[in-house]
Amino acid sequence: MDKKIRLVDVAEAVGVSAVTVSRVLRKPELVSEAVRLRVTEAVARLGYVPDPAARALASARTDVLGILIPSVTNNVFSAVLRGIYDRVEGLPLNIQLGNTRYSVLEEERLLGVFTRQRPAGLIVTGVDQSARSKALLRQAACPVVQIMEIGDDPIDMMVGLSHRDAGRAATRHLRDRGYRRIGFLGARMDPRTQRRLEGYAEVMKDDGIFEERLIVTTRRASTVTLGCELLSELLSRAPDVDAVFCNNDDLAVGVLFECQRRRISVPEDFGICGFNDLEMMAVAHPSLTSVRTNRTEMGRRAIEMLIARVAGEPIDTPVVDLGFEIVARRSSLGPSRREAPFST
Amino acid sequence: MDKKIRLVDVAEAVGVSAVTVSRVLRKPELVSEAVRLRVTEAVARLGYVPDPAARALASARTDVLGILIPSVTNNVFSAVLRGIYDRVEGLPLNIQLGNTRYSVLEEERLLGVFTRQRPAGLIVTGVDQSARSKALLRQAACPVVQIMEIGDDPIDMMVGLSHRDAGRAATRHLRDRGYRRIGFLGARMDPRTQRRLEGYAEVMKDDGIFEERLIVTTRRASTVTLGCELLSELLSRAPDVDAVFCNNDDLAVGVLFECQRRRISVPEDFGICGFNDLEMMAVAHPSLTSVRTNRTEMGRRAIEMLIARVAGEPIDTPVVDLGFEIVARRSSLGPSRREAPFST
DNA sequence: CTTTTAGATGATAGCGCTGTCATTTGTCAA
DNA sequence: TTGACAAATGACAGCGCTATCATCTAAAAG
């Protein structure tokens, strides 16, 4: 067993002082080329890796990026994570993931732990942090990005979209396609889902076709199975419902399967619109309409904003609206149209 | 802005020494109740949170659990993560996630970073680490669990299943149900998928029905869309194929959608078996047969083994086989049986 | 009443690194 | 040749905590 190699060990091997080795690692331009090469060689030969704890303690900084998301299982967040990991690749940054489990208290606790680590940056989900969380974030000596949603009053920076607008757009889409008794299926009912519900309700009310019985929600997490169940519930409450706006795509797929089982024709007898536009929506049979959100891009942008801020660059737009797009597919073609303009 | 509260600040406020405060936090049973209460109160009042870097440096230990997985997007790993997070809940442990992106080199690099942090434990995916990675892990002064797979020669502990056996079982299942020209669809082709392919090939060869043309694989990541594409490829290569073993479930769902599109009757004209038994398999129409793996349990057990080892408890079985189960559903009922014993 | 011992607390010395100086060396103009 | 100044390197003092050993108190034992 070789003992742990320390900075001084490298310094000794090269015949320079520890500070010089430290500089080679952090600010190589301050060291002469001759020394730099010898040090670099020794570092490689001895397999020296700096101790992050010592480094953090001495410099009062870390290369840790703290990311707080409500769920590691949810497809939506894995897409964001992919964007984050993609963008961070090659940079001297380490991702530390915190799972808040949709709990404001857990978020507060994790934020306490995270901010103590003097992270290089923090990413948190949504805009509904507790007052204490927000205070912690404002005090944090690092840039902060709120992702997934946008709103007034950013803590620092934001990148996301307006879920209320997206809810409105999806509902209008179904209405414009000729559906009238449009249901709303919601799982988890986190703040973003609730805002989509608000958007839905606004449009329905504006059109004078709003009905409480068309809304079925649950606190349970979104799954395909839940989509089946919620549709069954909706159909028993409102047998005349002719379309449904699902939050999220899992539910939409479940709804499709349940329709297949019940021999309800989609889109002729029943329209379906999902949310997030997961990859599978395009290849379902019939293909499923959804609201595309740029989740991977969201993660990427969040990192870019953090990097820019760390580098001291001025941020021209601290609140970035990534928007959304209704991806109209067969499942919302409109009622009783038997001919099929779409091939899928 | 209140300056950062340090251990000494708390000590001063209470009128004891810093060591005492430290003890209250780590080994409260060594401190008298009176002092303990006063310290606890002051900690809460001042909002003191220990500096993890200082703690790590001084004690040469951390409360970090390093987890190395090949993908954050893959459903399979999110299930494992859920098990891990569930089990860790309430324990003084922090998860640090590393994304190896199915790259042995990236795994090596991350392992270098992670082991330097003196983690409380490490979890790595699979059994195919590079020689250097294995050396790093063996030298690491912490327990190590390899998850997802089992094999001889564990670095320390293992919890998983035999993917070769699972591949054999799935193939036998399709064969026993009466299918003969059984295809194999594989995405990503990581070591575990390859072992399942091995299992498939063994059974097919034993039965004298093995054919290269029935195997369609790709390095691309598994998606529903890819399932559609791979099935199309398979059908063009071998139009007479009558069933398919898909790795993973994403592919199976894609295959189902493609069958619906091509009006191929499942299971009468075509049998489907997936892998992992994702939640949606049960509610698809027709319901999809799959191989259930206990992924959440895997995460949970891995943590439990780490905890036990840290606590110095003897580990009776360092290699835990969590097994698998063929969940037979309608999609593999057998060819040309028109009556439907299953309701779904 | 002294000695022993456990229980409770404190003093001190780092952990491995970096920030902040101070010092040495080399270069160039006067 | 000399002084001025930049470039290169080093000395040293912590960062905030914990391990270790020392000290002190009070109760138990003799």
Tab-separated table of C-alpha atoms in Angstrom, chain B residues 1-336:
chain	number	residue	atom	x	y	z
B	1	MET	CA	-25.289	39.725	6.937
B	2	ASP	CA	-24.427	37.555	9.889
B	3	LYS	CA	-20.947	36.207	9.606
B	4	LYS	CA	-20.478	32.509	9.406
B	5	ILE	CA	-21.033	30.803	12.741
B	6	ARG	CA	-18.149	28.596	13.780
B	7	LEU	CA	-17.794	25.956	16.391
B	8	VAL	CA	-15.934	28.371	18.643
B	9	ASP	CA	-18.742	30.888	18.344
B	10	VAL	CA	-21.158	28.376	19.750
B	11	ALA	CA	-18.646	27.377	22.425
B	12	GLU	CA	-18.203	31.003	23.422
B	13	ALA	CA	-21.927	31.627	23.553
B	14	VAL	CA	-22.425	28.678	25.860
B	15	GLY	CA	-19.248	29.200	27.859
B	16	VAL	CA	-17.622	25.876	27.171
B	17	SER	CA	-14.697	24.807	25.040
B	18	ALA	CA	-14.928	24.058	21.358
B	19	VAL	CA	-14.206	20.388	21.897
B	20	THR	CA	-17.260	20.057	24.046
B	21	VAL	CA	-19.498	21.485	21.371
B	22	SER	CA	-17.921	19.162	18.862
B	23	ARG	CA	-18.640	16.247	21.158
B	24	VAL	CA	-22.245	17.221	21.660
B	25	LEU	CA	-22.624	17.023	17.913
B	26	ARG	CA	-20.857	13.735	17.381
B	27	LYS	CA	-20.877	11.784	20.640
B	28	PRO	CA	-23.530	13.369	22.854
B	29	GLU	CA	-23.382	10.517	25.359
B	30	LEU	CA	-19.983	11.741	26.502
B	31	VAL	CA	-21.350	15.091	27.605
B	32	SER	CA	-23.411	15.804	30.704
B	33	GLU	CA	-27.039	16.446	30.086
B	34	ALA	CA	-26.951	19.994	31.412
B	35	VAL	CA	-24.179	21.093	29.081
B	36	ARG	CA	-25.603	19.117	26.224
B	37	LEU	CA	-28.919	20.900	26.415
B	38	ARG	CA	-27.334	24.326	26.571
B	39	VAL	CA	-25.137	23.537	23.601
B	40	THR	CA	-27.996	22.078	21.584
B	41	GLU	CA	-30.014	25.167	22.254
B	42	ALA	CA	-27.205	27.484	21.209
B	43	VAL	CA	-26.575	25.473	18.035
B	44	ALA	CA	-30.216	25.825	17.093
B	45	ARG	CA	-30.412	29.475	18.073
B	46	LEU	CA	-27.290	30.499	16.185
B	47	GLY	CA	-28.087	28.237	13.256
B	48	TYR	CA	-24.734	26.553	13.412
B	49	VAL	CA	-23.962	24.008	10.699
B	50	PRO	CA	-20.562	22.299	10.772
B	51	ASP	CA	-18.180	22.912	7.915
B	52	PRO	CA	-17.875	19.592	6.119
B	53	ALA	CA	-14.485	20.450	4.665
B	54	ALA	CA	-12.955	21.174	8.048
B	55	ARG	CA	-14.576	18.115	9.482
B	56	ALA	CA	-13.294	15.922	6.675
B	57	LEU	CA	-9.815	17.313	6.966
B	58	ALA	CA	-9.595	16.872	10.696
B	59	SER	CA	-11.173	13.468	10.963
B	60	ALA	CA	-9.971	11.983	7.689
B	61	ARG	CA	-13.521	10.799	7.126
B	62	THR	CA	-16.621	12.146	5.418
B	63	ASP	CA	-20.291	11.356	5.377
B	64	VAL	CA	-20.241	11.140	1.596
B	65	LEU	CA	-21.460	8.072	-0.182
B	66	GLY	CA	-20.080	7.958	-3.687
B	67	ILE	CA	-22.342	6.380	-6.274
B	68	LEU	CA	-21.119	5.714	-9.779
B	69	ILE	CA	-23.769	4.903	-12.356
B	70	PRO	CA	-23.497	4.878	-16.135
B	71	SER	CA	-26.553	7.017	-16.796
B	72	VAL	CA	-28.844	9.380	-14.976
B	73	THR	CA	-31.484	9.229	-17.669
B	74	ASN	CA	-32.035	5.502	-17.737
B	75	ASN	CA	-35.149	4.368	-15.873
B	76	VAL	CA	-33.309	1.410	-14.479
B	77	PHE	CA	-30.840	3.510	-12.581
B	78	SER	CA	-33.391	5.967	-11.348
B	79	ALA	CA	-35.121	3.052	-9.659
B	80	VAL	CA	-31.873	2.051	-8.001
B	81	LEU	CA	-31.327	5.632	-6.953
B	82	ARG	CA	-34.750	5.755	-5.420
B	83	GLY	CA	-33.885	2.731	-3.307
B	84	ILE	CA	-30.656	4.366	-2.263
B	85	TYR	CA	-32.220	7.691	-1.378
B	86	ASP	CA	-35.054	5.958	0.465
B	87	ARG	CA	-32.713	3.971	2.617
B	88	VAL	CA	-30.358	6.844	3.301
B	89	GLU	CA	-33.183	9.091	4.433
B	90	GLY	CA	-32.613	10.264	7.962
B	91	LEU	CA	-29.060	8.960	8.110
B	92	PRO	CA	-26.162	11.379	8.355
B	93	LEU	CA	-24.998	10.528	4.862
B	94	ASN	CA	-24.756	12.537	1.701
B	95	ILE	CA	-25.044	11.035	-1.714
B	96	GLN	CA	-22.532	12.100	-4.310
B	97	LEU	CA	-23.523	10.911	-7.723
B	98	GLY	CA	-21.060	10.281	-10.514
B	99	ASN	CA	-22.164	9.769	-14.087
B	100	THR	CA	-19.765	7.479	-15.937
B	101	ARG	CA	-21.700	7.610	-19.211
B	102	TYR	CA	-20.910	3.973	-19.824
B	103	SER	CA	-17.254	4.880	-20.148
B	104	VAL	CA	-14.638	2.863	-18.329
B	105	LEU	CA	-12.224	5.775	-18.527
B	106	GLU	CA	-14.689	8.239	-17.100
B	107	GLU	CA	-15.326	5.760	-14.317
B	108	GLU	CA	-11.624	5.642	-13.608
B	109	ARG	CA	-11.382	9.404	-13.502
B	110	LEU	CA	-14.365	9.782	-11.208
B	111	LEU	CA	-13.062	7.071	-8.952
B	112	GLY	CA	-9.862	9.055	-8.595
B	113	VAL	CA	-11.826	12.118	-7.580
B	114	PHE	CA	-14.137	10.188	-5.299
B	115	THR	CA	-11.586	8.111	-3.431
B	116	ARG	CA	-9.622	11.261	-2.671
B	117	GLN	CA	-12.613	12.481	-0.714
B	118	ARG	CA	-12.296	9.577	1.677
B	119	PRO	CA	-15.935	8.642	1.244
B	120	ALA	CA	-17.836	6.640	3.823
B	121	GLY	CA	-18.649	4.133	1.125
B	122	LEU	CA	-18.671	3.591	-2.603
B	123	ILE	CA	-21.189	2.010	-4.929
B	124	VAL	CA	-20.183	1.173	-8.473
B	125	THR	CA	-22.152	-0.332	-11.305
B	126	GLY	CA	-21.392	-3.741	-12.694
B	127	VAL	CA	-18.344	-5.925	-12.493
B	128	ASP	CA	-16.396	-4.689	-15.489
B	129	GLN	CA	-14.241	-1.992	-13.972
B	130	SER	CA	-10.820	-1.414	-15.468
B	131	ALA	CA	-7.826	-2.870	-13.680
B	132	ARG	CA	-6.880	0.570	-12.412
B	133	SER	CA	-10.385	1.228	-11.163
B	134	LYS	CA	-10.382	-2.051	-9.318
B	135	ALA	CA	-7.021	-1.245	-7.771
B	136	LEU	CA	-8.350	2.140	-6.644
B	137	LEU	CA	-11.387	0.480	-5.132
B	138	ARG	CA	-9.377	-2.145	-3.323
B	139	GLN	CA	-7.105	0.498	-1.871
B	140	ALA	CA	-10.008	2.711	-0.872
B	141	ALA	CA	-10.309	2.856	2.879
B	142	CYS	CA	-14.040	2.308	2.713
B	143	PRO	CA	-16.526	-0.426	1.914
B	144	VAL	CA	-17.427	-0.900	-1.721
B	145	VAL	CA	-20.541	-2.431	-3.241
B	146	GLN	CA	-20.818	-3.458	-6.861
B	147	ILE	CA	-24.441	-3.370	-7.917
B	148	MET	CA	-26.644	-4.563	-10.786
B	149	GLU	CA	-24.664	-7.690	-11.435
B	150	ILE	CA	-23.061	-10.485	-9.532
B	151	GLY	CA	-19.989	-12.463	-10.377
B	152	ASP	CA	-17.024	-14.214	-8.881
B	153	ASP	CA	-14.256	-12.124	-7.481
B	154	PRO	CA	-16.111	-9.253	-5.841
B	155	ILE	CA	-13.953	-6.264	-4.972
B	156	ASP	CA	-15.691	-6.172	-1.622
B	157	MET	CA	-19.462	-6.710	-1.724
B	158	MET	CA	-21.963	-7.251	-4.474
B	159	VAL	CA	-25.690	-7.095	-4.910
B	160	GLY	CA	-27.360	-7.865	-8.187
B	161	LEU	CA	-28.454	-10.688	-10.368
B	162	SER	CA	-27.149	-12.936	-13.097
B	163	HIS	CA	-28.067	-11.302	-16.360
B	164	ARG	CA	-27.037	-14.368	-18.284
B	165	ASP	CA	-29.480	-16.497	-16.293
B	166	ALA	CA	-32.166	-13.869	-16.803
B	167	GLY	CA	-31.527	-13.912	-20.546
B	168	ARG	CA	-31.781	-17.681	-20.552
B	169	ALA	CA	-35.015	-17.635	-18.593
B	170	ALA	CA	-36.680	-15.064	-20.821
B	171	THR	CA	-35.733	-16.958	-23.951
B	172	ARG	CA	-36.928	-20.262	-22.496
B	173	HIS	CA	-40.177	-18.614	-21.550
B	174	LEU	CA	-40.857	-17.529	-25.129
B	175	ARG	CA	-39.829	-20.935	-26.408
B	176	ASP	CA	-42.049	-22.730	-23.896
B	177	ARG	CA	-44.953	-20.618	-25.004
B	178	GLY	CA	-44.563	-21.969	-28.494
B	179	TYR	CA	-42.541	-19.318	-30.287
B	180	ARG	CA	-39.670	-20.595	-32.417
B	181	ARG	CA	-38.007	-17.864	-34.414
B	182	ILE	CA	-37.273	-15.694	-31.424
B	183	GLY	CA	-35.450	-12.458	-32.127
B	184	PHE	CA	-33.177	-10.476	-29.825
B	185	LEU	CA	-33.242	-6.681	-29.730
B	186	GLY	CA	-30.482	-4.992	-27.794
B	187	ALA	CA	-29.667	-1.337	-27.210
B	188	ARG	CA	-26.554	0.197	-25.700
B	189	MET	CA	-24.940	-3.240	-25.422
B	190	ASP	CA	-23.321	-2.566	-22.094
B	191	PRO	CA	-21.845	-5.615	-20.344
B	192	ARG	CA	-25.147	-6.563	-18.774
B	193	THR	CA	-27.035	-6.507	-22.037
B	194	GLN	CA	-24.280	-8.572	-23.575
B	195	ARG	CA	-24.630	-11.171	-20.866
B	196	ARG	CA	-28.348	-11.360	-21.497
B	197	LEU	CA	-27.566	-11.880	-25.149
B	198	GLU	CA	-25.236	-14.689	-24.156
B	199	GLY	CA	-28.013	-16.315	-22.199
B	200	TYR	CA	-30.360	-15.939	-25.143
B	201	ALA	CA	-27.829	-17.424	-27.555
B	202	GLU	CA	-27.132	-20.401	-25.286
B	203	VAL	CA	-30.771	-21.393	-25.106
B	204	MET	CA	-31.319	-20.902	-28.829
B	205	LYS	CA	-28.255	-22.976	-29.652
B	206	ASP	CA	-29.211	-25.707	-27.225
B	207	ASP	CA	-32.514	-25.912	-29.026
B	208	GLY	CA	-30.908	-25.808	-32.422
B	209	ILE	CA	-32.904	-22.734	-33.395
B	210	PHE	CA	-30.161	-20.128	-33.165
B	211	GLU	CA	-29.789	-17.785	-36.138
B	212	GLU	CA	-27.560	-14.725	-36.393
B	213	ARG	CA	-30.115	-12.846	-38.464
B	214	LEU	CA	-32.529	-12.855	-35.530
B	215	ILE	CA	-30.201	-10.660	-33.476
B	216	VAL	CA	-30.417	-6.900	-33.935
B	217	THR	CA	-28.348	-4.703	-31.670
B	218	THR	CA	-27.109	-1.148	-31.537
B	219	ARG	CA	-24.839	0.973	-29.380
B	220	ARG	CA	-27.501	3.642	-29.158
B	221	ALA	CA	-29.331	4.172	-25.897
B	222	SER	CA	-32.570	2.349	-25.347
B	223	THR	CA	-35.710	4.324	-26.210
B	224	VAL	CA	-39.241	3.547	-27.278
B	225	THR	CA	-38.499	5.004	-30.689
B	226	LEU	CA	-35.503	2.749	-31.029
B	227	GLY	CA	-37.760	-0.214	-30.292
B	228	CYS	CA	-39.848	0.674	-33.336
B	229	GLU	CA	-36.754	1.011	-35.473
B	230	LEU	CA	-35.092	-2.170	-34.331
B	231	LEU	CA	-38.251	-4.158	-34.909
B	232	SER	CA	-38.509	-2.751	-38.424
B	233	GLU	CA	-34.919	-3.749	-39.005
B	234	LEU	CA	-35.550	-7.208	-37.623
B	235	LEU	CA	-38.669	-7.703	-39.738
B	236	SER	CA	-36.878	-6.713	-42.895
B	237	ARG	CA	-34.050	-9.103	-42.107
B	238	ALA	CA	-36.214	-11.946	-40.919
B	239	PRO	CA	-39.868	-11.517	-41.914
B	240	ASP	CA	-40.690	-14.889	-40.406
B	241	VAL	CA	-39.623	-13.930	-36.862
B	242	ASP	CA	-42.442	-14.782	-34.456
B	243	ALA	CA	-41.312	-13.307	-31.153
B	244	VAL	CA	-38.727	-10.992	-29.700
B	245	PHE	CA	-36.816	-10.650	-26.448
B	246	CYS	CA	-36.232	-6.931	-25.912
B	247	ASN	CA	-33.535	-5.302	-23.837
B	248	ASN	CA	-34.980	-3.180	-22.272
B	249	ASP	CA	-38.641	-2.424	-21.667
B	250	ASP	CA	-38.442	0.808	-23.635
B	251	LEU	CA	-37.707	-1.260	-26.680
B	252	ALA	CA	-40.571	-3.607	-25.876
B	253	VAL	CA	-43.051	-0.766	-25.745
B	254	GLY	CA	-41.702	0.537	-29.032
B	255	VAL	CA	-42.075	-2.910	-30.514
B	256	LEU	CA	-45.674	-3.043	-29.331
B	257	PHE	CA	-46.463	0.333	-30.901
B	258	GLU	CA	-44.823	-0.754	-34.142
B	259	CYS	CA	-46.863	-3.954	-34.125
B	260	GLN	CA	-50.026	-1.921	-33.623
B	261	ARG	CA	-49.035	0.259	-36.525
B	262	ARG	CA	-48.313	-2.742	-38.755
B	263	ARG	CA	-51.419	-4.539	-37.532
B	264	ILE	CA	-49.406	-7.469	-36.274
B	265	SER	CA	-51.412	-9.225	-33.561
B	266	VAL	CA	-49.662	-9.571	-30.240
B	267	PRO	CA	-49.434	-12.257	-28.909
B	268	GLU	CA	-51.098	-14.348	-31.621
B	269	ASP	CA	-48.733	-13.516	-34.455
B	270	PHE	CA	-45.895	-12.125	-32.443
B	271	GLY	CA	-44.647	-12.591	-28.881
B	272	ILE	CA	-42.912	-9.883	-26.878
B	273	CYS	CA	-40.832	-10.071	-23.728
B	274	GLY	CA	-39.136	-7.043	-22.231
B	275	PHE	CA	-36.567	-6.616	-19.516
B	276	ASN	CA	-36.791	-4.858	-16.116
B	277	ASP	CA	-40.553	-4.811	-15.763
B	278	LEU	CA	-41.101	-1.099	-15.705
B	279	GLU	CA	-44.371	-0.006	-14.246
B	280	MET	CA	-46.023	0.607	-17.610
B	281	MET	CA	-45.616	-2.983	-18.798
B	282	ALA	CA	-48.574	-4.167	-16.749
B	283	VAL	CA	-51.002	-1.637	-18.183
B	284	ALA	CA	-49.961	-1.688	-21.818
B	285	HIS	CA	-52.511	-3.080	-24.237
B	286	PRO	CA	-51.931	-5.941	-24.518
B	287	SER	CA	-50.024	-6.161	-21.246
B	288	LEU	CA	-46.341	-6.848	-21.773
B	289	THR	CA	-44.351	-9.742	-20.392
B	290	SER	CA	-41.082	-8.752	-18.790
B	291	VAL	CA	-38.299	-9.873	-16.500
B	292	ARG	CA	-38.699	-8.242	-13.141
B	293	THR	CA	-35.489	-7.107	-11.499
B	294	ASN	CA	-35.513	-5.748	-7.977
B	295	ARG	CA	-33.819	-2.499	-8.738
B	296	THR	CA	-35.119	-0.435	-5.844
B	297	GLU	CA	-34.301	-3.256	-3.479
B	298	MET	CA	-30.833	-3.352	-4.999
B	299	GLY	CA	-30.180	0.245	-4.013
B	300	ARG	CA	-31.587	-0.339	-0.587
B	301	ARG	CA	-29.534	-3.432	0.057
B	302	ALA	CA	-26.361	-1.803	-1.188
B	303	ILE	CA	-26.803	0.957	1.365
B	304	GLU	CA	-27.588	-1.514	4.103
B	305	MET	CA	-24.470	-3.481	3.356
B	306	LEU	CA	-22.398	-0.319	3.451
B	307	ILE	CA	-23.909	0.748	6.732
B	308	ALA	CA	-23.352	-2.660	8.278
B	309	ARG	CA	-19.757	-2.674	7.162
B	310	VAL	CA	-19.138	0.835	8.464
B	311	ALA	CA	-20.645	-0.217	11.786
B	312	GLY	CA	-18.142	-3.041	11.829
B	313	GLU	CA	-20.751	-5.751	11.621
B	314	PRO	CA	-19.615	-8.932	9.919
B	315	ILE	CA	-21.105	-9.457	6.482
B	316	ASP	CA	-22.222	-13.064	6.198
B	317	THR	CA	-22.948	-12.957	2.473
B	318	PRO	CA	-20.829	-10.433	0.625
B	319	VAL	CA	-22.440	-11.410	-2.674
B	320	VAL	CA	-26.209	-11.040	-2.665
B	321	ASP	CA	-28.172	-12.466	-5.568
B	322	LEU	CA	-31.470	-10.644	-5.744
B	323	GLY	CA	-32.635	-12.824	-8.594
B	324	PHE	CA	-35.307	-12.016	-11.135
B	325	GLU	CA	-38.739	-13.186	-12.076
B	326	ILE	CA	-40.426	-13.746	-15.414
B	327	VAL	CA	-43.664	-11.813	-15.203
B	328	ALA	CA	-45.724	-13.540	-17.849
B	329	ARG	CA	-48.396	-11.335	-19.327
B	330	ARG	CA	-50.504	-11.382	-22.415
B	331	SER	CA	-47.819	-10.328	-24.887
B	332	SER	CA	-46.180	-13.763	-24.671
B	333	LEU	CA	-49.303	-15.904	-24.411
B	334	GLY	CA	-48.239	-17.992	-27.372
B	335	PRO	CA	-48.886	-18.017	-31.096
B	336	SER	CA	-52.347	-18.369	-32.683
